[in-house]
JSON list of C-alpha atoms and ligand atoms in Angstrom, two decimals:
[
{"chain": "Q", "resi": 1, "resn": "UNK", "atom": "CA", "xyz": [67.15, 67.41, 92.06]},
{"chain": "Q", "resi": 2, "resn": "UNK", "atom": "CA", "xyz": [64.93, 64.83, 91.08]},
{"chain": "Q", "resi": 3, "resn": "UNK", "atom": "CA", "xyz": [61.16, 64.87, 92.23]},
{"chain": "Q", "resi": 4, "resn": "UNK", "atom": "CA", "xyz": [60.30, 61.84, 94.50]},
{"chain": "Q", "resi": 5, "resn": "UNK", "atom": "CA", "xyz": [57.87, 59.51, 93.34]},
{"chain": "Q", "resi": 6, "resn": "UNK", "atom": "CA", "xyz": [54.10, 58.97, 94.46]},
{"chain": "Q", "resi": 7, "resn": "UNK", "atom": "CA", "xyz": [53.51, 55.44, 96.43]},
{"chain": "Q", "resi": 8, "resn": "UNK", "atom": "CA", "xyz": [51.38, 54.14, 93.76]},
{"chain": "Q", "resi": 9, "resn": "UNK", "atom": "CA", "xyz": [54.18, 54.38, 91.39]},
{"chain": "Q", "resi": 10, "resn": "UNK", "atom": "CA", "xyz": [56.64, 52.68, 93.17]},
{"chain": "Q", "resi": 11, "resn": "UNK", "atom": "CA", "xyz": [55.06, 50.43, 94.54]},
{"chain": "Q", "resi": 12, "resn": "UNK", "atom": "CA", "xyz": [53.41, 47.40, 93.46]},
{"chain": "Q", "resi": 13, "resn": "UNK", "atom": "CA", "xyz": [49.90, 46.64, 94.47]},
{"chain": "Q", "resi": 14, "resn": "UNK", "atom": "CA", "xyz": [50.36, 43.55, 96.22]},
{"chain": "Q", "resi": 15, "resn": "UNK", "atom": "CA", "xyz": [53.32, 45.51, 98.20]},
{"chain": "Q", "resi": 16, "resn": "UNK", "atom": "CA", "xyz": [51.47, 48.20, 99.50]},
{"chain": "Q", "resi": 17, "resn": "UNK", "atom": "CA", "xyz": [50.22, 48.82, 102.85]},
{"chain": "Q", "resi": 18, "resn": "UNK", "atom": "CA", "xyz": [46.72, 49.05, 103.88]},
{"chain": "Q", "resi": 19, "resn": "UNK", "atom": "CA", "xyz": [46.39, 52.34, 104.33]},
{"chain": "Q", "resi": 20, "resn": "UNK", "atom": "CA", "xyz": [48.45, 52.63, 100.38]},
{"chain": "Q", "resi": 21, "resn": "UNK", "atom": "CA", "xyz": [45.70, 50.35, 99.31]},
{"chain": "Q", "resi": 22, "resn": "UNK", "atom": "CA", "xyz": [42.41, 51.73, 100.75]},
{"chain": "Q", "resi": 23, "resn": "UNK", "atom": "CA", "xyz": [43.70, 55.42, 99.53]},
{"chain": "Q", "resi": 24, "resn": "UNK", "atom": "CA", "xyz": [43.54, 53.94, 96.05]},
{"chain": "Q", "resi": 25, "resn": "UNK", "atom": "CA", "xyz": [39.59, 54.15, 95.99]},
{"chain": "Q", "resi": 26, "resn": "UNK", "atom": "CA", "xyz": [38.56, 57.17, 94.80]},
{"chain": "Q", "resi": 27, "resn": "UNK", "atom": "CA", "xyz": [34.93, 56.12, 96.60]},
{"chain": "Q", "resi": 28, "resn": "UNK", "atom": "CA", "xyz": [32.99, 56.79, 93.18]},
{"chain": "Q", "resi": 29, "resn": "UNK", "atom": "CA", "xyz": [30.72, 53.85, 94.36]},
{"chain": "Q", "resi": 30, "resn": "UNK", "atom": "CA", "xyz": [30.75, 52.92, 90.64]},
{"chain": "Q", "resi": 31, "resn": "UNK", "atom": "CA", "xyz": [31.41, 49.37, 91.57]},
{"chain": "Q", "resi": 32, "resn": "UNK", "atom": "CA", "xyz": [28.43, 49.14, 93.99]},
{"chain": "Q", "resi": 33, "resn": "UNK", "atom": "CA", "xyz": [25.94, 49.46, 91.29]},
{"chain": "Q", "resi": 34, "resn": "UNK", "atom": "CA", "xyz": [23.88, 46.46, 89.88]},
{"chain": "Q", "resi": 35, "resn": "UNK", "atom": "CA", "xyz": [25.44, 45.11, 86.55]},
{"chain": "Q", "resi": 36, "resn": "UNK", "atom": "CA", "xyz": [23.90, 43.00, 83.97]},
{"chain": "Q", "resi": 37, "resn": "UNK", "atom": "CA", "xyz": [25.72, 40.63, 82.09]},
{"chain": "Q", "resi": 38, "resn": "UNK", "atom": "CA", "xyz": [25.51, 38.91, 78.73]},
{"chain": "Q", "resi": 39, "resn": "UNK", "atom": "CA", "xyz": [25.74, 35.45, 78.74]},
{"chain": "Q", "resi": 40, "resn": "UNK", "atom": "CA", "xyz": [26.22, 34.62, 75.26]},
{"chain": "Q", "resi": 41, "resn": "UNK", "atom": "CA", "xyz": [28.77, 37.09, 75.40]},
{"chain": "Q", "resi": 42, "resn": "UNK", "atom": "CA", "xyz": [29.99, 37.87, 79.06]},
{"chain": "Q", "resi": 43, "resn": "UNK", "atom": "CA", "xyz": [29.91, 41.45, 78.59]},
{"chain": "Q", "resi": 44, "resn": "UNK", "atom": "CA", "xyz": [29.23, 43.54, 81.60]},
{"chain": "Q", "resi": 45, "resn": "UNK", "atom": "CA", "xyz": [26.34, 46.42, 81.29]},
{"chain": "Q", "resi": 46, "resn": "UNK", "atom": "CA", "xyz": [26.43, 48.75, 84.69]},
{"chain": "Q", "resi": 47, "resn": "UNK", "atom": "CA", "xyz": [23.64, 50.20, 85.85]},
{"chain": "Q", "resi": 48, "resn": "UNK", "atom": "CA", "xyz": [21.82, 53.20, 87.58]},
{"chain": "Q", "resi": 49, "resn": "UNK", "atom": "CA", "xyz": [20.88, 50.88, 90.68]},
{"chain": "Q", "resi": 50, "resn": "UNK", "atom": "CA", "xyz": [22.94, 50.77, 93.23]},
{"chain": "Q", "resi": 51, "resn": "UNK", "atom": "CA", "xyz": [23.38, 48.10, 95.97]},
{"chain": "Q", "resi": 52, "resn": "UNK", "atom": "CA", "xyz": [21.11, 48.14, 99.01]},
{"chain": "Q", "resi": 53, "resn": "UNK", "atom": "CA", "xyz": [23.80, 49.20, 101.28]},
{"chain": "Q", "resi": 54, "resn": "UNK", "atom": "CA", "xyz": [24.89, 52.11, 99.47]},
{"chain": "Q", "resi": 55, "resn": "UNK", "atom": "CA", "xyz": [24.06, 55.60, 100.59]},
{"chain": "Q", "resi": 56, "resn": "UNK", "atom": "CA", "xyz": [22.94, 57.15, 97.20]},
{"chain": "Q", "resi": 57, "resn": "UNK", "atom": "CA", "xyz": [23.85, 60.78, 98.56]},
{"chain": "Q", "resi": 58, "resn": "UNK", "atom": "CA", "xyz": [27.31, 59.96, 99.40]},
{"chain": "Q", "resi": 59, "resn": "UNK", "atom": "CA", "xyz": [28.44, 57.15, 97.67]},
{"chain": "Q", "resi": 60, "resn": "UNK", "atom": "CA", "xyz": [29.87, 55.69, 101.37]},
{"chain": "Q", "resi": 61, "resn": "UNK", "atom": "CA", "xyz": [28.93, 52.15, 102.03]},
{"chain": "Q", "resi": 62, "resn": "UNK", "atom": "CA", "xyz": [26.90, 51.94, 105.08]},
{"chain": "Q", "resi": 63, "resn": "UNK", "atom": "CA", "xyz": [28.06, 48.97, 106.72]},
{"chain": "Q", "resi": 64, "resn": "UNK", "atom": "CA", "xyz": [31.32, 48.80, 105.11]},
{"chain": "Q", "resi": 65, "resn": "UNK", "atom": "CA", "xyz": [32.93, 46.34, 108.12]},
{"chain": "Q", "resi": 66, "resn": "UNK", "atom": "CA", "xyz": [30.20, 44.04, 107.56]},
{"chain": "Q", "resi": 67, "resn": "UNK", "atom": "CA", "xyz": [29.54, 44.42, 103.85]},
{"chain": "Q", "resi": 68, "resn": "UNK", "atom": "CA", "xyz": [30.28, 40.86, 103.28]},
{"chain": "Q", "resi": 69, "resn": "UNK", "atom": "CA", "xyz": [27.86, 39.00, 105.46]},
{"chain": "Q", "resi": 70, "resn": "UNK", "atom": "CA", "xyz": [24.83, 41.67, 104.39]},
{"chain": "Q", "resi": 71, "resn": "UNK", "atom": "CA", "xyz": [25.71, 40.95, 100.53]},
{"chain": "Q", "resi": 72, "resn": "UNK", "atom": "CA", "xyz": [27.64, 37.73, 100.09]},
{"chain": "Q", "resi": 73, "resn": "UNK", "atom": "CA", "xyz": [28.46, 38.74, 96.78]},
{"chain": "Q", "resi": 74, "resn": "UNK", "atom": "CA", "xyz": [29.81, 41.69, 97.21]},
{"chain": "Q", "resi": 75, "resn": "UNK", "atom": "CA", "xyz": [33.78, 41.50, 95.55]},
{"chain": "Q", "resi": 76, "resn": "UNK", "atom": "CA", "xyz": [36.39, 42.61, 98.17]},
{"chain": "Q", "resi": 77, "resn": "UNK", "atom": "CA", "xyz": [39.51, 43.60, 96.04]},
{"chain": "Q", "resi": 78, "resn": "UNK", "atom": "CA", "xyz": [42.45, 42.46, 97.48]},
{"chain": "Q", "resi": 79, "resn": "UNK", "atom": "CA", "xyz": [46.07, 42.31, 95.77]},
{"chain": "Q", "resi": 80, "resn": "UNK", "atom": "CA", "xyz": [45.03, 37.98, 96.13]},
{"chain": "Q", "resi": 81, "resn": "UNK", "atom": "CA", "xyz": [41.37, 39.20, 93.90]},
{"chain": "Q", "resi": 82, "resn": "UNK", "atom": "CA", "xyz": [42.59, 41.17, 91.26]},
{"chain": "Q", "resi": 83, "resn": "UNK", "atom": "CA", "xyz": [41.99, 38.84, 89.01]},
{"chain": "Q", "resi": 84, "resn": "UNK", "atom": "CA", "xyz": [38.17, 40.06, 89.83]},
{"chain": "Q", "resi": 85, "resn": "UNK", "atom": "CA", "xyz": [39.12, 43.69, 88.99]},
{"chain": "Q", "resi": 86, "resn": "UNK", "atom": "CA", "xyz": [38.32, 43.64, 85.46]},
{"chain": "Q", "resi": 87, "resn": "UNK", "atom": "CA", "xyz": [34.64, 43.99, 85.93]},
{"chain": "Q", "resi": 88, "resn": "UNK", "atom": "CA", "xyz": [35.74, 47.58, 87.76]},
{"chain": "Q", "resi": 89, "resn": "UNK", "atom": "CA", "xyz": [35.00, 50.52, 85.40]},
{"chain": "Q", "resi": 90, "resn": "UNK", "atom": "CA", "xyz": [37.61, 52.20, 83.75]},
{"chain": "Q", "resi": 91, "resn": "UNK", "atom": "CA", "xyz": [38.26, 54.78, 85.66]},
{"chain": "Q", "resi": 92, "resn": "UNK", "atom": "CA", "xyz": [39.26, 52.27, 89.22]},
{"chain": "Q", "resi": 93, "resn": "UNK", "atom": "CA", "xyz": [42.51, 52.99, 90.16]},
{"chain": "Q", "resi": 94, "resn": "UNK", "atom": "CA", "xyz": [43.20, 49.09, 90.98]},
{"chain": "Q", "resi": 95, "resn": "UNK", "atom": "CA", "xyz": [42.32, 48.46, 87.81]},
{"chain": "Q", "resi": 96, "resn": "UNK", "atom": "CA", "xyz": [44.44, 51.02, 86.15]},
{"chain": "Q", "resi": 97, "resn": "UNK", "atom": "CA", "xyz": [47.59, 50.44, 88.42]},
{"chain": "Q", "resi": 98, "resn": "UNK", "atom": "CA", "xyz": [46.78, 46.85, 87.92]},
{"chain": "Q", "resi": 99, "resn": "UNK", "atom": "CA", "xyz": [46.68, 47.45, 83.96]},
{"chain": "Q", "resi": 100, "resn": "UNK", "atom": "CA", "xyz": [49.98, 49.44, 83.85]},
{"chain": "Q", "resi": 101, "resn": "UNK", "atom": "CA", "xyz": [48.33, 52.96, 83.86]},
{"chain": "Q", "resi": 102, "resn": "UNK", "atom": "CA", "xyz": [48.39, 55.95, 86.45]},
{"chain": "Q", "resi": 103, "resn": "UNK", "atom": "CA", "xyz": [45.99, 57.43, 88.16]},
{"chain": "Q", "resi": 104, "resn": "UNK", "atom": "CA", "xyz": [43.14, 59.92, 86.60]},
{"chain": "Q", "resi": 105, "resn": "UNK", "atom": "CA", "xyz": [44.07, 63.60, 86.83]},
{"chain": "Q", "resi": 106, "resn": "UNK", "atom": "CA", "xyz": [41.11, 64.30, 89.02]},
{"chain": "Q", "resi": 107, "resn": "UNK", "atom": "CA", "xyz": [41.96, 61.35, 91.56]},
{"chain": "Q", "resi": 108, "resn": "UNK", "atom": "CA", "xyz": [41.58, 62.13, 95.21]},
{"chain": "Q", "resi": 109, "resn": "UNK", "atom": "CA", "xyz": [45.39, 61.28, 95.64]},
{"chain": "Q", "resi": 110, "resn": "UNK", "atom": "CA", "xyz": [46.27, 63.58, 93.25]},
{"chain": "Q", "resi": 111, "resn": "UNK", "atom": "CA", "xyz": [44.15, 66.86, 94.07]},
{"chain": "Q", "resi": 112, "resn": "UNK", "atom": "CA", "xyz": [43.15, 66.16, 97.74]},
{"chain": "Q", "resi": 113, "resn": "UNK", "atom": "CA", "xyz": [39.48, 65.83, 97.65]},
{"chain": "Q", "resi": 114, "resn": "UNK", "atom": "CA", "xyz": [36.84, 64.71, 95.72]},
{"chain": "Q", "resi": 115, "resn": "UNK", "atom": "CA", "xyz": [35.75, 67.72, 94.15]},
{"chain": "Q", "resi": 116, "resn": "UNK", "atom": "CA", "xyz": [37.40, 67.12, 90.47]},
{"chain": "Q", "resi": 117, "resn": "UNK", "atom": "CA", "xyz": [36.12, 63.74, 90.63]},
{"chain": "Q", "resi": 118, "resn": "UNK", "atom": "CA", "xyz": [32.53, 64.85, 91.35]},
{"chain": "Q", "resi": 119, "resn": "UNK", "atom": "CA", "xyz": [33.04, 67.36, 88.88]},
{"chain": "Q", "resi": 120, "resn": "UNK", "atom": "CA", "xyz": [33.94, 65.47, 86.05]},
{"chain": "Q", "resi": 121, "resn": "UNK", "atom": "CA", "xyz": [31.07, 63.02, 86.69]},
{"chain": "Q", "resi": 122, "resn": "UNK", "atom": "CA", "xyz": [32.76, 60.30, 87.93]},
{"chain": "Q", "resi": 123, "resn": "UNK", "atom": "CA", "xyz": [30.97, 59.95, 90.85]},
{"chain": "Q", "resi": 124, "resn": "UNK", "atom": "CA", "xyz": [27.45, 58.21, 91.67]},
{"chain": "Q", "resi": 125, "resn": "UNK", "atom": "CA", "xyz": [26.26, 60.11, 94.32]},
{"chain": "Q", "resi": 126, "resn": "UNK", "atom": "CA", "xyz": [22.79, 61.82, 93.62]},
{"chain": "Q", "resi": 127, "resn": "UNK", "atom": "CA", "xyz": [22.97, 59.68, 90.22]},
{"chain": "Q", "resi": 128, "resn": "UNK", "atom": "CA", "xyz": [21.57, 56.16, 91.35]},
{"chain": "Q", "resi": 129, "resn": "UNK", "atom": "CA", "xyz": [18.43, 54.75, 92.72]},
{"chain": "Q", "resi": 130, "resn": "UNK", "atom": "CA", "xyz": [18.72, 52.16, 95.36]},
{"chain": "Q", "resi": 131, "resn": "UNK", "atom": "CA", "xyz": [17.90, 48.38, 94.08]},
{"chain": "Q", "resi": 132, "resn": "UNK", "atom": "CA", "xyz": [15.05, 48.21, 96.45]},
{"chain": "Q", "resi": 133, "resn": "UNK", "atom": "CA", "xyz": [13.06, 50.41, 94.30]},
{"chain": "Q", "resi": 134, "resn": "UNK", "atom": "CA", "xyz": [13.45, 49.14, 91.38]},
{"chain": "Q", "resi": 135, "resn": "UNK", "atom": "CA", "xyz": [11.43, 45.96, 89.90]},
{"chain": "Q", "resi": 136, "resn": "UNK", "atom": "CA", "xyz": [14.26, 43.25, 88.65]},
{"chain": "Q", "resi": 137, "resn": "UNK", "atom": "CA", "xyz": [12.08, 43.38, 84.81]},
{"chain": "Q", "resi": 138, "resn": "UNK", "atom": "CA", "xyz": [12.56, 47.19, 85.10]},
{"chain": "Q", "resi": 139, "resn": "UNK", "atom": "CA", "xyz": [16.10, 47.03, 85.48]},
{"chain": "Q", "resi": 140, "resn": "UNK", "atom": "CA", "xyz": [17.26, 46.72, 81.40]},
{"chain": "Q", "resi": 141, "resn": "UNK", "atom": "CA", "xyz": [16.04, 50.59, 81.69]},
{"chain": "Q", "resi": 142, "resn": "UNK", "atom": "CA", "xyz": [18.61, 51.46, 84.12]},
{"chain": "Q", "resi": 143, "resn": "UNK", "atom": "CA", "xyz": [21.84, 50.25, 81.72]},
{"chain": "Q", "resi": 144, "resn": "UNK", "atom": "CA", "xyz": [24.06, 53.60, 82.39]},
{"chain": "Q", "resi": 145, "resn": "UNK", "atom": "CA", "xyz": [27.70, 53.92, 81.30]},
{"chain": "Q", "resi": 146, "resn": "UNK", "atom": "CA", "xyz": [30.10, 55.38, 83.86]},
{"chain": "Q", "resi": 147, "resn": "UNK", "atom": "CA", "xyz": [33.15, 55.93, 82.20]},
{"chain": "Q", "resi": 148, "resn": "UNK", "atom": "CA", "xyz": [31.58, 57.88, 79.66]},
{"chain": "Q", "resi": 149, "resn": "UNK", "atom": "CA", "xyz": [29.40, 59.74, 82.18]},
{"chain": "Q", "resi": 150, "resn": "UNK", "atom": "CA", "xyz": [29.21, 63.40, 80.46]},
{"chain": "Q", "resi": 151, "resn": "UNK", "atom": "CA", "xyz": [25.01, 62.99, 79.98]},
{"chain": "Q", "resi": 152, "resn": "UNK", "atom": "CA", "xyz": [24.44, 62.96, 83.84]},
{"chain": "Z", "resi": 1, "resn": "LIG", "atom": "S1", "xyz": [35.16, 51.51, 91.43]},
{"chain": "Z", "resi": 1, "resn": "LIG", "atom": "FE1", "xyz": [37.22, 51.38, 92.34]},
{"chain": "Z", "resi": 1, "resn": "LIG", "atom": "S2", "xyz": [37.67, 53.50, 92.93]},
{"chain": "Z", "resi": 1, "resn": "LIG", "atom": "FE2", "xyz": [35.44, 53.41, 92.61]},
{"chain": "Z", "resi": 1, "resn": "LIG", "atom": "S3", "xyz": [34.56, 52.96, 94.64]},
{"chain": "Z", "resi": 1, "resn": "LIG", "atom": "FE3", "xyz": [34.88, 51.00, 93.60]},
{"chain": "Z", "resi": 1, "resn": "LIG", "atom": "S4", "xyz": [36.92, 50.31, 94.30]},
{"chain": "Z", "resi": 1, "resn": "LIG", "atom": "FE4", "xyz": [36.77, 52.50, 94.76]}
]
């Protein structure tokens, strides 16, 4: 008999439901850190500093509802911005359904918590200092590479 398939590969992004499409985050918070980019190049550097509405213990927004009108450039992925969702580290599951791969081993969906995500480093909580303690000239010190997060 064959085994059924999980949602996310099945279905395409733009055809799941919310509740598909929220369950997709992992909630590593890696894309509410600061990022520097390059302009002669456009490369994208992440950082240690995370954005002022992130709870650096958790990870969790704080004001996720009204995330928008507190940061106005905060990126809201949506199947209609995924063009946007190549600046999202490796590890995003929007970004890896969107590239044509699965999700990691350790995702959420896959083991039922966070705990193998945490445990393989792939999350920021307890690893990032909130931007409003950090000076902007300070902040080329704070370059830190999440998807290859085995120093933390
Ligand atoms: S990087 Fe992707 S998986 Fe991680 S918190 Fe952001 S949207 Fe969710």
């Amino acid at each position: 008999m064959p085994t059924e398939q999980p949602f996310w590969k099945t279905t395409a992004l733009a055809d799941m439901t919310k509740d598909q499409w929220e369950s997709l985050c992992d909630g590593c918070g890696k894309c509410c850190v600061l990022k520097l980019e390059d302009i002669d190049t456009g490369a994208i550097y992440y950082t240690d500093v995370s954005c002022k509405l992130l709870c650096t213990k958790s990870a969790q927004c704080t004001n996720y509802e009204e995330r928008k009108s507190h940061v106005p450039d905060c990126v809201i992925l949506t199947p209609q911005t995924l063009d946007e969702v190549h600046w999202m580290p490796e590890s995003c599951g929007y970004r890896r359904l969107h590239e044509g791969k699965d999700l990691p081993q350790w995702h959420p969906l896959r083991t039922g918590n966070k705990e193998a995500m945490i445990a393989a480093n792939h999350c920021v909580a307890g690893h990032v200092t909130t931007e409003t303690e950090v000076a902007e000239d300070d902040m080329p010190d704070h370059l830190f590479d999440w998807d290859h997060p085995s120093t933390i």
